[in-house]
Coordinates of C-alpha atoms in Angstrom, one line a residue:
M7 CA 79.4 -78.3 134.6
R8 CA 76.9 -75.5 135.1
V9 CA 76.2 -74.9 138.8
D10 CA 72.5 -74.4 137.9
A11 CA 72.2 -78.1 137.1
F12 CA 72.5 -78.8 140.8
D13 CA 69.6 -76.5 141.9
F14 CA 66.3 -77.6 143.3
D15 CA 63.4 -76.0 145.3
L16 CA 63.5 -76.7 149.0
P17 CA 60.6 -75.5 151.2
Q18 CA 61.9 -73.7 154.3
E19 CA 59.8 -75.9 156.5
R20 CA 61.9 -79.0 155.5
I21 CA 64.9 -77.5 157.3
A22 CA 65.4 -79.2 160.7
L23 CA 66.1 -76.9 163.6
R24 CA 66.6 -79.6 166.2
P25 CA 67.8 -83.2 165.9
A26 CA 65.6 -86.3 166.2
R27 CA 65.4 -87.7 169.7
P28 CA 66.7 -90.2 170.3
R29 CA 69.3 -89.6 167.6
D30 CA 68.9 -93.0 165.9
A31 CA 65.1 -92.4 165.5
A32 CA 65.8 -90.3 162.4
R33 CA 64.4 -91.5 159.1
M34 CA 66.8 -92.8 156.4
L35 CA 66.2 -92.9 152.6
L36 CA 67.9 -96.0 151.2
V37 CA 69.1 -95.6 147.6
R38 CA 70.4 -98.6 145.7
G39 CA 71.4 -97.7 142.2
S40 CA 68.3 -95.7 141.2
K41 CA 65.8 -97.5 143.5
M42 CA 64.6 -95.8 146.6
E43 CA 63.1 -97.2 149.8
D44 CA 61.9 -95.3 152.9
R45 CA 63.7 -96.7 156.0
G46 CA 65.1 -95.6 159.3
V47 CA 68.5 -95.2 160.7
R48 CA 67.8 -98.1 163.1
D49 CA 67.5 -100.3 160.0
L50 CA 71.2 -99.8 159.2
P51 CA 72.5 -103.2 160.6
S52 CA 70.1 -105.1 158.3
L53 CA 71.0 -103.0 155.2
L54 CA 74.7 -103.7 155.4
N55 CA 76.6 -107.0 155.0
K56 CA 78.8 -108.8 157.5
G57 CA 82.3 -107.7 156.7
D58 CA 81.4 -104.2 155.6
V59 CA 83.0 -101.4 157.6
L60 CA 81.6 -97.9 158.5
V61 CA 84.2 -95.1 158.6
F62 CA 83.6 -92.2 161.0
N63 CA 85.2 -88.8 161.6
D64 CA 86.4 -88.3 165.2
T65 CA 86.8 -84.6 164.9
R66 CA 85.3 -82.5 167.8
V67 CA 83.5 -79.2 167.1
I68 CA 85.0 -76.3 169.1
P69 CA 82.9 -73.2 170.1
A70 CA 84.5 -71.2 167.3
Q71 CA 81.9 -68.5 166.9
L72 CA 83.0 -65.2 168.7
E73 CA 81.2 -61.9 169.0
G74 CA 83.5 -58.9 169.9
V75 CA 84.2 -55.3 169.5
R76 CA 87.1 -53.4 167.8
P77 CA 87.7 -50.5 170.2
P78 CA 87.5 -47.0 168.7
R79 CA 90.7 -45.8 167.1
D80 CA 92.3 -42.4 167.9
G81 CA 89.9 -39.7 166.7
E82 CA 86.9 -42.0 166.5
H83 CA 83.8 -41.5 168.5
G84 CA 81.4 -44.1 169.9
E85 CA 82.0 -47.6 171.0
G86 CA 84.0 -48.9 168.1
A87 CA 82.8 -51.6 165.6
K88 CA 81.0 -54.9 166.4
I89 CA 83.0 -57.8 164.9
G90 CA 81.9 -61.4 164.5
A91 CA 84.5 -64.1 163.9
T92 CA 84.1 -67.7 162.9
L93 CA 87.4 -69.5 163.2
H94 CA 87.8 -72.1 160.5
K95 CA 91.4 -73.2 160.2
R96 CA 94.3 -73.3 162.7
I97 CA 97.5 -71.7 161.5
D98 CA 99.6 -72.4 164.5
L99 CA 99.4 -72.5 168.3
R100 CA 98.2 -68.9 168.7
R101 CA 96.8 -68.0 165.2
W102 CA 93.6 -69.0 163.4
Q103 CA 92.2 -68.1 160.1
A104 CA 88.6 -66.7 160.5
F105 CA 85.7 -65.5 158.5
I106 CA 84.8 -62.0 159.8
R107 CA 81.4 -60.3 159.9
N108 CA 81.8 -56.5 159.5
G109 CA 85.4 -57.1 158.3
K110 CA 85.4 -53.8 156.4
R111 CA 85.8 -52.2 159.8
L112 CA 89.1 -54.0 160.4
R113 CA 92.6 -52.9 159.5
E114 CA 95.8 -54.8 160.0
G115 CA 97.0 -54.5 163.6
D116 CA 93.6 -53.8 165.1
M117 CA 92.7 -55.5 168.3
V118 CA 89.4 -57.2 168.8
E119 CA 88.0 -57.6 172.3
F120 CA 85.9 -60.7 172.9
P121 CA 84.0 -61.8 176.1
A122 CA 85.8 -63.2 179.2
G123 CA 88.9 -61.1 178.6
V124 CA 89.8 -62.8 175.3
T125 CA 91.6 -60.6 172.7
A126 CA 93.0 -61.1 169.3
I127 CA 95.0 -59.0 166.8
A128 CA 93.8 -58.8 163.2
E129 CA 97.1 -59.6 161.3
N130 CA 96.2 -59.7 157.6
R131 CA 93.4 -60.2 155.3
H132 CA 93.3 -63.1 152.8
D133 CA 92.1 -63.1 149.2
D134 CA 88.9 -64.8 150.2
G135 CA 88.0 -62.1 152.7
S136 CA 89.0 -64.1 155.8
W137 CA 91.5 -62.8 158.3
S138 CA 94.4 -64.2 160.3
L139 CA 93.7 -63.6 164.0
S140 CA 96.5 -63.8 166.6
F141 CA 95.2 -64.5 170.1
G142 CA 96.7 -62.9 173.2
G143 CA 97.9 -64.7 176.4
D144 CA 99.5 -68.1 176.7
E145 CA 96.5 -70.4 177.2
P146 CA 95.6 -72.7 174.2
V147 CA 93.1 -71.0 171.9
E148 CA 90.7 -73.9 172.5
V149 CA 90.6 -73.0 176.2
L150 CA 89.9 -69.4 175.4
L151 CA 87.0 -70.5 173.1
E152 CA 85.4 -72.6 175.8
R153 CA 85.1 -69.4 177.8
A154 CA 84.2 -66.9 175.1
G155 CA 82.8 -68.8 172.1
Q156 CA 79.6 -70.3 171.0
M157 CA 78.9 -73.4 168.9
P158 CA 79.1 -72.3 165.2
L159 CA 75.7 -73.6 164.0
P160 CA 75.2 -73.5 160.2
P161 CA 73.7 -70.3 159.0
Y162 CA 70.5 -72.0 157.8
I163 CA 69.8 -72.9 161.5
A164 CA 71.4 -69.9 163.2
G165 CA 69.4 -67.5 161.0
K166 CA 66.1 -69.1 162.3
R167 CA 66.9 -69.4 166.0
G168 CA 69.6 -68.5 168.6
T169 CA 72.3 -70.9 169.7
D170 CA 71.7 -72.4 173.1
E171 CA 73.3 -74.7 175.7
Q172 CA 71.5 -77.8 174.2
D173 CA 73.5 -77.3 171.0
R174 CA 76.8 -77.9 172.8
S175 CA 75.7 -81.6 173.0
D176 CA 73.4 -81.8 170.1
Y177 CA 76.0 -80.6 167.6
Q178 CA 78.6 -83.1 168.7
T179 CA 78.9 -86.7 167.6
M180 CA 79.5 -89.7 169.9
F181 CA 82.9 -90.2 168.2
A182 CA 84.2 -86.6 168.9
E183 CA 87.7 -86.8 170.3
R184 CA 90.0 -84.5 168.5
D185 CA 89.4 -80.7 168.8
G186 CA 89.5 -78.6 165.7
A187 CA 86.3 -78.6 163.7
V188 CA 84.0 -75.7 163.3
A189 CA 81.2 -77.8 161.8
A190 CA 80.0 -81.2 162.8
P191 CA 80.4 -84.3 160.6
T192 CA 76.6 -84.4 160.8
A193 CA 76.0 -87.9 159.3
S194 CA 77.5 -89.3 162.5
L195 CA 75.0 -87.4 164.7
H196 CA 72.5 -90.2 164.1
F197 CA 74.6 -92.8 166.0
T198 CA 74.0 -94.0 169.5
P199 CA 75.7 -96.6 171.7
E200 CA 72.7 -98.9 171.2
L201 CA 73.0 -98.7 167.4
I202 CA 76.7 -99.3 167.5
A203 CA 76.1 -102.4 169.7
R204 CA 73.7 -103.8 167.1
L205 CA 76.1 -103.1 164.3
D206 CA 78.8 -105.0 166.2
E207 CA 76.5 -107.9 166.6
A208 CA 75.8 -107.9 162.8
G209 CA 79.6 -108.2 162.1
I210 CA 79.9 -104.7 160.7
G211 CA 83.2 -103.1 161.4
R212 CA 84.1 -99.5 162.1
E213 CA 87.1 -97.3 161.8
T214 CA 87.8 -93.6 162.5
L215 CA 89.8 -90.9 160.8
T216 CA 90.1 -87.2 161.4
L217 CA 89.0 -84.3 159.2
H218 CA 88.7 -80.9 160.9
V219 CA 85.7 -79.5 159.1
G220 CA 86.0 -75.8 158.2
A221 CA 83.4 -73.1 157.9
G222 CA 84.1 -73.1 154.2
T223 CA 81.7 -76.1 154.0
F224 CA 78.9 -73.6 154.4
L225 CA 80.0 -71.1 151.7
P226 CA 77.8 -71.0 148.6
V227 CA 79.2 -71.7 145.2
K228 CA 79.3 -68.3 143.6
A229 CA 80.8 -69.4 140.2
D230 CA 78.5 -70.2 137.3
D231 CA 80.6 -73.2 136.4
T232 CA 82.1 -75.9 138.7
D233 CA 85.5 -75.5 137.0
D234 CA 85.7 -72.0 138.4
H235 CA 85.0 -72.8 142.1
A236 CA 87.9 -73.0 144.6
M237 CA 87.4 -75.3 147.6
H238 CA 88.8 -74.3 151.0
A239 CA 91.4 -76.5 152.4
E240 CA 90.8 -78.7 155.5
W241 CA 93.3 -80.7 157.6
G242 CA 92.9 -84.4 157.9
R243 CA 94.7 -87.6 159.1
I244 CA 94.4 -91.3 158.3
E245 CA 96.6 -93.5 160.5
P246 CA 98.7 -96.2 158.7
D247 CA 97.0 -99.0 160.5
V248 CA 93.5 -97.7 159.6
A249 CA 94.5 -97.5 155.9
E250 CA 95.9 -101.0 156.1
R251 CA 92.7 -102.4 157.6
L252 CA 90.4 -100.6 155.2
N253 CA 92.4 -102.0 152.2
A254 CA 92.1 -105.5 153.8
V255 CA 88.3 -105.1 154.0
R256 CA 88.0 -104.4 150.3
A257 CA 90.4 -107.1 149.4
A258 CA 88.2 -109.6 151.3
G259 CA 85.1 -108.5 149.4
G260 CA 83.7 -106.1 152.1
R261 CA 82.5 -102.6 151.4
V262 CA 83.9 -99.4 152.8
I263 CA 80.9 -97.1 153.7
A264 CA 81.8 -93.5 154.5
V265 CA 79.7 -92.0 157.2
G266 CA 79.5 -88.4 155.9
T267 CA 81.0 -86.4 153.1
T268 CA 84.0 -85.4 155.2
V269 CA 85.0 -89.0 155.5
L270 CA 84.5 -89.7 151.8
R271 CA 86.5 -86.6 150.8
L272 CA 89.5 -87.6 153.0
L273 CA 89.4 -91.3 151.9
E274 CA 89.4 -90.2 148.2
S275 CA 92.2 -87.7 148.9
A276 CA 94.3 -90.6 150.3
A277 CA 93.6 -93.1 147.5
G278 CA 96.2 -93.9 144.9
E279 CA 95.7 -94.8 141.3
N280 CA 95.8 -98.5 142.3
D281 CA 92.6 -97.8 144.4
L282 CA 94.5 -98.4 147.7
I283 CA 94.0 -96.1 150.6
R284 CA 97.3 -94.6 151.8
P285 CA 98.1 -93.0 155.2
F286 CA 97.5 -89.3 155.0
A287 CA 98.3 -86.2 157.1
G288 CA 97.8 -82.7 155.7
D289 CA 95.4 -80.4 153.9
T290 CA 92.9 -81.5 151.3
S291 CA 90.8 -79.3 149.1
I292 CA 89.4 -82.1 146.9
F293 CA 86.3 -81.1 144.9
I294 CA 84.2 -84.0 143.7
T295 CA 81.8 -83.5 140.8
P296 CA 80.1 -85.8 138.3
G297 CA 82.7 -87.6 136.1
Y298 CA 84.9 -88.3 139.1
R299 CA 86.1 -91.9 139.4
F300 CA 85.8 -93.1 143.0
R301 CA 88.7 -95.1 144.3
A302 CA 88.2 -95.7 148.0
V303 CA 84.6 -95.9 149.0
D304 CA 81.7 -98.2 148.1
G305 CA 78.8 -96.3 149.7
L306 CA 77.9 -93.2 151.7
M307 CA 75.7 -92.4 154.6
T308 CA 74.9 -88.7 154.5
N309 CA 72.2 -86.1 155.4
F310 CA 70.4 -84.0 152.8
H311 CA 72.3 -81.1 151.4
L312 CA 71.8 -77.5 150.1
P313 CA 70.9 -76.7 146.5
K314 CA 73.9 -75.9 144.3
S315 CA 76.2 -76.9 147.1
T316 CA 79.5 -78.8 146.7
L317 CA 78.0 -81.6 148.8
F318 CA 75.1 -82.0 146.5
M319 CA 77.6 -82.1 143.7
L320 CA 79.5 -84.8 145.5
V321 CA 76.5 -87.1 146.0
S322 CA 75.5 -86.5 142.4
A323 CA 79.0 -87.7 141.4
L324 CA 78.5 -90.9 143.4
M325 CA 74.9 -91.7 142.3
G326 CA 74.3 -89.7 139.1
L327 CA 72.7 -86.2 138.9
D328 CA 69.4 -87.5 137.5
T329 CA 69.1 -90.0 140.3
M330 CA 69.9 -87.5 143.0
Q331 CA 67.4 -85.0 141.7
A332 CA 64.8 -87.7 141.8
V333 CA 65.9 -88.7 145.3
Y334 CA 65.7 -85.2 146.7
A335 CA 62.3 -84.6 145.0
H336 CA 61.1 -87.8 146.8
A337 CA 62.6 -86.7 150.1
I338 CA 60.9 -83.3 149.9
E339 CA 57.5 -84.8 148.9
Q340 CA 57.8 -87.4 151.8
E341 CA 58.7 -84.6 154.3
Y342 CA 62.2 -85.8 155.2
R343 CA 64.1 -83.3 157.4
F344 CA 67.0 -81.6 155.7
Y345 CA 70.5 -80.4 156.6
S346 CA 72.7 -80.8 159.7
Y347 CA 70.0 -81.8 162.2
G348 CA 67.9 -83.6 159.6
D349 CA 67.3 -87.1 158.4
S350 CA 69.8 -89.4 156.6
S351 CA 70.3 -91.3 153.4
L352 CA 72.2 -94.4 152.6
L353 CA 73.6 -94.2 149.1
L354 CA 74.8 -97.4 147.5
P355 CA 75.9 -97.1 143.8
A356 CA 75.1 -99.8 141.4
A357 CA 78.0 -102.2 141.1

């Protein structure tokens, strides 16, 4: 499909720069089939059925944004080159793949000096422009990042204000347990212990899986046709007992509701032709566009996404492109807050 088909005009003032407080005070647009209803996140227990299950991503965002300097090489004058690095995928214990700002100033073998005594060697450049960085020392890279890194806010927020200490808690879900993401599974940012307690009382189950969200989720689609876009791989895991329980929910007539596109993508990556969810551990680069047949999920809770993004393509595949264009036009008109810190939607396709 033409990428232009997924475009829409979004006023800049619709982009949320801070989350709702408390988190579950955010608005939520309910979409059943093609019908819309303005609700709130706190209405969720009454909008789902007893026996349904919500699936959350328990990845934890690491402070993966680093600002450093490549010292001057022999014969160079000045202070060297300023280098920005956003780690987005672990290679092994000491090495990460990173998107580099000012990467043209790097060569293989260059050292980059980051704050707090953290250093890394630029090993090699990949076809997509990213680099493999090998970190010095023997501490886990995650420990180094806690000293030297910043939370990697999405560019549409970071371009409007600086990252601050509040983001270390704001940009982390209540389910965050497993280090490795460089972007939050933002649909889960709306949940609070109070909301979870009400969901429990309503008989709505919950499960968790892990997908370490990479910085590739923010990359624009540069191709003119969706067939020409290559997705970045992200690592995920679904435990065998989780897969078994989710299959049992659907067999009993309950619905599996993915909380966030990261959860949906991993569940669909793990689904077989028989529509059963299988245990999963590895990389996924699944790219979901209209025409895709969903096998593992019955609904999606998600925030509002960027024009021409892979995530807007995904929700259009679930609900229909015409429906989602109408949904987003309504959300803009009604002043819903967009993107990572914004409001939510609950998308339930027609049976």
